[in-house]
């Protein structure tokens, strides 16, 4: 899809010209295709460059191999295996969090490969700034390359995906049912395949034609679970992204205007889009009282009614536009 054009193009470049953009970090939530891209790079390089040494593994596998080497299988052979490669792809970067010895070993591996302009590719389920316990040195090396986000596919792309999946299974699905799936199953792409599996089993069990009504009935719980659940950290991240402030800054006790206004908006959004009580919202945003949350809610409502402005970057912006 268009929303992931940069990530796809970067993966192509890494496969076509290893070392030109290194390290490459692909960031995205579960089920959006990070591993798919890494495996695509791995397969493409192996096919095009038959003599290249290419390794793809997870962070857990790297950690397990390192610990086995420490216990007796030998660090020199471990280091030769991962430092004497043309392309190294490591999935689930967040798994390294807090594993100090492994992080030091990985940092030296990264240094060796970067000096020789070898291709490094990582994948993580969240931005580097939200992964604690990796250490500033490793973070600096990885962020010094190219960081690409992989977003959940938009509806048009989901429609193409589910149509392709149905064709591969030789499962005749009416267009209106395909559109229903693309519209209602959002987020994790794996759920599209699961929904098709259930529909196919239902049709075979009932010996009934596949209609939108049957799909609605068969997938009622899938549609409910696929509905996006908004949590307080989601709102915090969204507000910090818009205002360009550090994650967790809304939980601080600072009362400057640059933080107070975003914090009030976050509290208003929390009341509107979550089931959290006033006390829970106040506790999350810096252990504030429920009356503070009520006051923030009233203040934002006043802005909305009066067409209020709020500071955003160098100027002011309409509150409705910000929200």
CSV table of C-alpha atoms in Angstrom, one decimal:
chain,number,residue,atom,x,y,z
A,1,UNK,CA,0.0,0.0,0.0
A,2,UNK,CA,1.0,3.6,-0.4
A,3,UNK,CA,1.4,4.1,3.3
A,4,UNK,CA,4.3,1.7,3.3
A,5,UNK,CA,5.9,2.7,0.0
A,6,UNK,CA,9.1,4.0,1.8
A,7,UNK,CA,9.6,0.8,3.8
A,8,UNK,CA,9.1,-1.4,0.7
A,9,UNK,CA,11.5,0.7,-1.4
A,10,UNK,CA,14.1,0.7,1.4
A,11,UNK,CA,13.8,-3.1,1.6
A,12,UNK,CA,14.3,-3.3,-2.1
A,13,UNK,CA,17.4,-1.1,-1.9
A,14,UNK,CA,18.8,-3.2,0.9
A,15,UNK,CA,18.4,-6.4,-1.2
A,16,UNK,CA,19.6,-4.9,-4.5
A,17,UNK,CA,22.6,-2.9,-3.2
A,18,UNK,CA,23.6,-4.3,0.3
A,19,UNK,CA,25.5,-1.8,2.3
A,20,UNK,CA,24.2,1.3,0.6
A,21,UNK,CA,21.7,2.0,3.4
A,22,UNK,CA,22.8,0.5,6.6
A,23,UNK,CA,21.6,-0.2,9.2
A,24,UNK,CA,18.0,-0.3,8.1
A,25,UNK,CA,15.4,-0.5,10.9
A,26,UNK,CA,11.8,-1.5,10.2
A,27,UNK,CA,9.3,-0.5,12.9
A,28,UNK,CA,5.7,-1.6,13.2
A,29,UNK,CA,3.1,-3.3,15.4
A,30,UNK,CA,2.3,-7.0,15.3
A,31,UNK,CA,1.0,-8.4,12.1
A,32,UNK,CA,1.8,-5.6,9.7
A,33,UNK,CA,4.6,-7.4,7.7
A,34,UNK,CA,7.9,-6.6,9.3
A,35,UNK,CA,9.1,-10.2,9.3
A,36,UNK,CA,7.7,-10.6,5.8
A,37,UNK,CA,9.9,-7.8,4.6
A,38,UNK,CA,13.0,-9.2,6.3
A,39,UNK,CA,12.5,-12.6,4.9
A,40,UNK,CA,11.9,-11.0,1.5
A,41,UNK,CA,15.3,-9.3,1.7
A,42,UNK,CA,17.0,-12.5,2.8
A,43,UNK,CA,15.5,-14.5,0.0
A,44,UNK,CA,16.2,-11.9,-2.6
A,45,UNK,CA,19.9,-11.5,-1.7
A,46,UNK,CA,20.4,-15.3,-1.6
A,47,UNK,CA,18.9,-15.7,-5.1
A,48,UNK,CA,20.7,-12.7,-6.7
A,49,UNK,CA,24.0,-13.1,-5.0
A,50,UNK,CA,24.6,-16.8,-4.7
A,51,UNK,CA,28.1,-16.4,-3.1
A,52,UNK,CA,26.9,-13.9,-0.5
A,53,UNK,CA,26.8,-14.8,3.1
A,54,UNK,CA,23.3,-13.9,4.4
A,55,UNK,CA,21.9,-14.7,7.9
A,56,UNK,CA,18.4,-14.1,9.1
A,57,UNK,CA,17.5,-14.8,12.7
A,58,UNK,CA,15.5,-13.5,15.6
A,59,UNK,CA,16.9,-11.6,18.6
A,60,UNK,CA,16.1,-14.6,20.7
A,61,UNK,CA,18.1,-16.9,18.5
A,62,UNK,CA,21.1,-14.5,18.6
A,63,UNK,CA,20.9,-14.4,22.4
A,64,UNK,CA,20.6,-18.2,22.7
A,65,UNK,CA,23.6,-18.7,20.4
A,66,UNK,CA,25.6,-16.2,22.4
A,67,UNK,CA,24.8,-17.8,25.7
A,68,UNK,CA,25.7,-21.2,24.3
A,69,UNK,CA,29.0,-19.8,23.1
A,70,UNK,CA,29.7,-18.4,26.5
A,71,UNK,CA,29.0,-21.8,28.1
A,72,UNK,CA,31.5,-23.6,26.0
A,73,UNK,CA,30.8,-23.9,22.3
A,74,UNK,CA,33.3,-21.0,21.8
A,75,UNK,CA,33.0,-17.2,21.3
A,76,UNK,CA,35.5,-17.1,18.4
A,77,UNK,CA,33.3,-19.3,16.1
A,78,UNK,CA,30.1,-17.4,17.2
A,79,UNK,CA,31.8,-14.1,16.3
A,80,UNK,CA,33.0,-15.4,12.9
A,81,UNK,CA,29.6,-16.6,12.1
A,82,UNK,CA,27.9,-13.2,12.6
A,83,UNK,CA,30.7,-10.8,11.7
A,84,UNK,CA,31.9,-12.5,8.6
A,85,UNK,CA,28.7,-12.0,6.6
A,86,UNK,CA,27.5,-9.7,3.8
A,87,UNK,CA,23.9,-9.2,5.2
A,88,UNK,CA,22.7,-9.7,8.7
A,89,UNK,CA,19.0,-9.5,9.4
A,90,UNK,CA,17.8,-9.5,13.1
A,91,UNK,CA,14.1,-9.7,13.9
A,92,UNK,CA,12.4,-8.6,17.2
A,93,UNK,CA,15.0,-6.1,18.3
A,94,UNK,CA,13.0,-5.3,21.4
A,95,UNK,CA,13.9,-8.8,22.8
A,96,UNK,CA,17.4,-7.6,23.6
A,97,UNK,CA,16.1,-5.1,26.1
A,98,UNK,CA,18.0,-5.4,29.4
A,99,UNK,CA,20.3,-8.2,28.2
A,100,UNK,CA,23.5,-6.3,28.9
A,101,UNK,CA,26.1,-8.9,27.8
A,102,UNK,CA,24.2,-9.7,24.6
A,103,UNK,CA,23.8,-6.0,23.8
A,104,UNK,CA,27.6,-5.5,24.2
A,105,UNK,CA,28.3,-8.4,21.8
A,106,UNK,CA,25.7,-7.2,19.3
A,107,UNK,CA,27.2,-3.7,19.5
A,108,UNK,CA,30.6,-5.0,18.5
A,109,UNK,CA,29.1,-7.1,15.8
A,110,UNK,CA,27.3,-4.0,14.4
A,111,UNK,CA,30.5,-2.0,14.6
A,112,UNK,CA,32.4,-4.6,12.6
A,113,UNK,CA,29.8,-4.8,9.9
A,114,UNK,CA,29.4,-1.0,9.6
A,115,UNK,CA,33.1,-0.5,9.2
A,116,UNK,CA,33.1,-2.9,6.3
A,117,UNK,CA,29.8,-1.4,4.8
A,118,UNK,CA,28.0,-4.6,5.2
A,119,UNK,CA,24.2,-4.6,5.3
A,120,UNK,CA,22.4,-4.7,8.6
A,121,UNK,CA,18.6,-4.9,8.9
A,122,UNK,CA,16.6,-4.9,12.1
A,123,UNK,CA,12.9,-5.1,12.9
A,124,UNK,CA,11.2,-3.9,16.1
A,125,UNK,CA,7.6,-3.7,17.3
A,126,UNK,CA,7.9,-0.1,18.5
A,127,UNK,CA,10.1,3.0,18.0
A,128,UNK,CA,13.6,3.0,19.5
A,129,UNK,CA,12.7,5.7,21.9
A,130,UNK,CA,10.1,3.4,23.5
A,131,UNK,CA,12.4,0.4,23.9
A,132,UNK,CA,14.2,0.7,27.2
A,133,UNK,CA,17.4,-1.2,28.1
A,134,UNK,CA,19.2,-1.2,24.8
A,135,UNK,CA,21.9,1.3,25.9
A,136,UNK,CA,22.7,4.6,24.2
A,137,UNK,CA,25.6,3.3,22.1
A,138,UNK,CA,23.6,0.6,20.4
A,139,UNK,CA,20.6,3.0,19.9
A,140,UNK,CA,23.0,5.6,18.3
A,141,UNK,CA,24.4,3.1,15.8
A,142,UNK,CA,21.0,1.8,14.7
A,143,UNK,CA,19.3,5.2,14.6
A,144,UNK,CA,22.2,6.4,12.5
A,145,UNK,CA,20.9,4.5,9.5
A,146,UNK,CA,17.4,4.6,8.1
A,147,UNK,CA,14.3,4.0,10.2
A,148,UNK,CA,11.1,3.1,8.3
A,149,UNK,CA,7.6,2.6,9.8
A,150,UNK,CA,5.3,-0.1,8.6
A,151,UNK,CA,1.7,0.9,9.1
A,152,UNK,CA,-1.4,-1.3,9.2
A,153,UNK,CA,-2.8,-1.5,5.6
A,154,UNK,CA,-5.5,0.9,4.5
A,155,UNK,CA,-8.8,-0.5,3.4
A,156,UNK,CA,-7.9,-0.7,-0.3
A,157,UNK,CA,-4.8,-2.7,0.5
A,158,UNK,CA,-6.7,-5.0,2.8
A,159,UNK,CA,-9.2,-5.7,0.0
A,160,UNK,CA,-6.4,-6.7,-2.3
A,161,UNK,CA,-4.9,-8.9,0.3
A,162,UNK,CA,-8.1,-10.8,1.2
A,163,UNK,CA,-9.0,-11.2,-2.5
A,164,UNK,CA,-5.5,-12.6,-3.1
A,165,UNK,CA,-5.8,-15.0,-0.1
A,166,UNK,CA,-9.2,-16.2,-1.4
A,167,UNK,CA,-7.8,-16.9,-4.9
A,168,UNK,CA,-4.9,-18.8,-3.5
A,169,UNK,CA,-7.3,-21.1,-1.6
A,170,UNK,CA,-9.6,-21.4,-4.6
A,171,UNK,CA,-12.3,-20.1,-2.4
A,172,UNK,CA,-15.1,-18.3,-4.3
A,173,UNK,CA,-15.9,-15.2,-2.2
A,174,UNK,CA,-18.5,-12.7,-3.4
A,175,UNK,CA,-17.2,-9.1,-3.8
A,176,UNK,CA,-19.6,-7.8,-1.2
A,177,UNK,CA,-18.2,-10.3,1.4
A,178,UNK,CA,-14.6,-9.4,0.5
A,179,UNK,CA,-15.4,-5.7,1.0
A,180,UNK,CA,-17.1,-6.5,4.3
A,181,UNK,CA,-13.9,-8.2,5.5
A,182,UNK,CA,-11.6,-5.4,4.3
A,183,UNK,CA,-13.8,-2.8,6.0
A,184,UNK,CA,-14.3,-4.6,9.3
A,185,UNK,CA,-11.1,-6.5,9.9
A,186,UNK,CA,-8.4,-3.9,10.6
A,187,UNK,CA,-5.0,-4.0,12.3
A,188,UNK,CA,-3.3,-7.4,12.3
A,189,UNK,CA,-3.3,-8.7,8.8
A,190,UNK,CA,-3.3,-12.3,10.1
A,191,UNK,CA,-6.9,-11.9,11.1
A,192,UNK,CA,-7.9,-11.6,7.5
A,193,UNK,CA,-6.6,-15.1,6.9
A,194,UNK,CA,-8.3,-16.4,10.0
A,195,UNK,CA,-11.6,-14.9,9.0
A,196,UNK,CA,-11.4,-16.6,5.6
A,197,UNK,CA,-10.6,-19.9,7.3
A,198,UNK,CA,-13.7,-19.6,9.4
A,199,UNK,CA,-15.9,-18.6,6.5
A,200,UNK,CA,-14.7,-21.5,4.4
A,201,UNK,CA,-15.3,-24.0,7.2
A,202,UNK,CA,-18.8,-22.5,7.8
A,203,UNK,CA,-19.8,-22.8,4.2
A,204,UNK,CA,-18.6,-26.4,4.0
A,205,UNK,CA,-20.3,-27.3,7.2
A,206,UNK,CA,-23.7,-25.7,6.4
A,207,UNK,CA,-23.6,-26.4,2.6
A,208,UNK,CA,-24.9,-22.9,2.3
A,209,UNK,CA,-24.0,-20.0,-0.1
A,210,UNK,CA,-21.7,-17.4,1.2
A,211,UNK,CA,-23.6,-14.2,1.7
A,212,UNK,CA,-22.9,-11.0,3.7
A,213,UNK,CA,-25.5,-12.1,6.2
A,214,UNK,CA,-23.8,-15.4,6.8
A,215,UNK,CA,-20.4,-13.6,7.1
A,216,UNK,CA,-21.8,-11.2,9.6
A,217,UNK,CA,-23.1,-14.1,11.7
A,218,UNK,CA,-20.0,-16.3,11.4
A,219,UNK,CA,-17.6,-13.5,12.1
A,220,UNK,CA,-19.4,-11.5,14.8
A,221,UNK,CA,-16.8,-12.1,17.4
A,222,UNK,CA,-13.9,-11.5,15.0
A,223,UNK,CA,-15.4,-8.1,14.0
A,224,UNK,CA,-15.8,-7.2,17.7
A,225,UNK,CA,-12.2,-8.2,18.5
A,226,UNK,CA,-10.8,-6.4,15.4
A,227,UNK,CA,-12.3,-3.1,16.6
A,228,UNK,CA,-9.5,-0.8,17.8
A,229,UNK,CA,-9.4,-0.5,21.6
A,230,UNK,CA,-7.9,2.8,22.6
A,231,UNK,CA,-5.8,2.8,25.8
A,232,UNK,CA,-4.2,5.5,27.8
A,233,UNK,CA,-0.7,4.9,26.4
A,234,UNK,CA,-2.1,5.2,22.9
A,235,UNK,CA,-3.5,8.6,23.7
A,236,UNK,CA,-0.3,9.7,25.4
A,237,UNK,CA,1.8,8.6,22.3
A,238,UNK,CA,-0.6,10.3,19.9
A,239,UNK,CA,-0.5,13.6,21.8
A,240,UNK,CA,3.3,13.6,22.2
A,241,UNK,CA,3.7,12.8,18.5
A,242,UNK,CA,1.5,15.8,17.5
A,243,UNK,CA,3.1,18.2,19.8
A,244,UNK,CA,6.7,16.9,19.3
A,245,UNK,CA,7.3,16.4,23.0
A,246,UNK,CA,9.1,13.5,24.8
A,247,UNK,CA,7.1,10.3,25.5
A,248,UNK,CA,6.1,10.3,29.2
A,249,UNK,CA,6.5,14.0,29.5
A,250,UNK,CA,2.7,14.3,30.1
A,251,UNK,CA,3.2,12.3,33.3
A,252,UNK,CA,5.7,14.8,34.7
A,253,UNK,CA,4.9,17.4,37.3
A,254,UNK,CA,6.0,20.3,35.1
A,255,UNK,CA,3.2,22.9,34.6
A,256,UNK,CA,4.6,24.9,31.7
A,257,UNK,CA,2.1,25.8,29.0
A,258,UNK,CA,3.9,23.6,26.4
A,259,UNK,CA,3.0,20.6,28.6
A,260,UNK,CA,-0.1,21.7,30.4
A,261,UNK,CA,-2.2,22.2,27.2
A,262,UNK,CA,-1.3,18.9,25.6
A,263,UNK,CA,-1.9,17.2,29.0
A,264,UNK,CA,-5.4,18.6,29.2
A,265,UNK,CA,-6.1,17.5,25.7
A,266,UNK,CA,-4.9,14.0,26.6
A,267,UNK,CA,-7.2,13.9,29.5
A,268,UNK,CA,-10.2,15.0,27.4
A,269,UNK,CA,-9.4,12.3,24.8
A,270,UNK,CA,-9.0,9.7,27.5
A,271,UNK,CA,-12.5,10.4,28.8
A,272,UNK,CA,-13.9,10.3,25.3
A,273,UNK,CA,-12.2,7.3,23.9
A,274,UNK,CA,-11.5,5.0,26.9
A,275,UNK,CA,-13.4,3.5,29.7
A,276,UNK,CA,-11.0,4.8,32.3
A,277,UNK,CA,-12.4,6.6,35.3
A,278,UNK,CA,-11.4,10.1,36.3
A,279,UNK,CA,-9.2,8.7,39.1
A,280,UNK,CA,-7.4,6.3,36.7
A,281,UNK,CA,-6.7,9.1,34.1
A,282,UNK,CA,-5.4,11.4,36.8
A,283,UNK,CA,-3.2,8.7,38.2
A,284,UNK,CA,-1.8,7.9,34.8
A,285,UNK,CA,-1.0,11.5,33.9
A,286,UNK,CA,1.2,12.3,36.8
A,287,UNK,CA,-0.8,11.2,39.8
A,288,UNK,CA,-3.2,14.0,39.6
A,289,UNK,CA,-6.6,14.2,41.3
A,290,UNK,CA,-9.9,13.4,39.7
A,291,UNK,CA,-10.9,17.0,40.1
A,292,UNK,CA,-7.9,18.0,37.9
A,293,UNK,CA,-9.2,15.7,35.2
A,294,UNK,CA,-12.7,17.2,35.4
A,295,UNK,CA,-11.2,20.7,35.2
A,296,UNK,CA,-9.2,19.7,32.1
A,297,UNK,CA,-12.2,18.3,30.5
A,298,UNK,CA,-14.2,21.4,31.1
A,299,UNK,CA,-11.4,23.6,29.8
A,300,UNK,CA,-11.1,21.7,26.6
A,301,UNK,CA,-14.9,21.7,26.1
A,302,UNK,CA,-14.8,25.5,26.6
A,303,UNK,CA,-12.1,25.7,23.9
A,304,UNK,CA,-14.2,23.6,21.5
A,305,UNK,CA,-17.3,25.7,22.0
A,306,UNK,CA,-15.5,29.0,21.7
A,307,UNK,CA,-13.2,28.0,18.8
A,308,UNK,CA,-10.2,28.3,21.0
A,309,UNK,CA,-6.6,28.2,19.8
A,310,UNK,CA,-3.7,26.2,21.3
A,311,UNK,CA,0.1,26.6,21.0
A,312,UNK,CA,1.5,24.1,18.4
A,313,UNK,CA,5.0,24.6,17.3
A,314,UNK,CA,5.9,28.2,16.5
A,315,UNK,CA,2.3,29.3,16.2
A,316,UNK,CA,-1.3,28.7,17.4
A,317,UNK,CA,-3.7,26.1,15.9
A,318,UNK,CA,-7.4,25.6,16.3
A,319,UNK,CA,-8.2,23.0,19.0
A,320,UNK,CA,-10.5,21.1,16.7
A,321,UNK,CA,-7.7,20.7,14.1
A,322,UNK,CA,-5.4,19.5,16.8
A,323,UNK,CA,-7.8,16.9,18.1
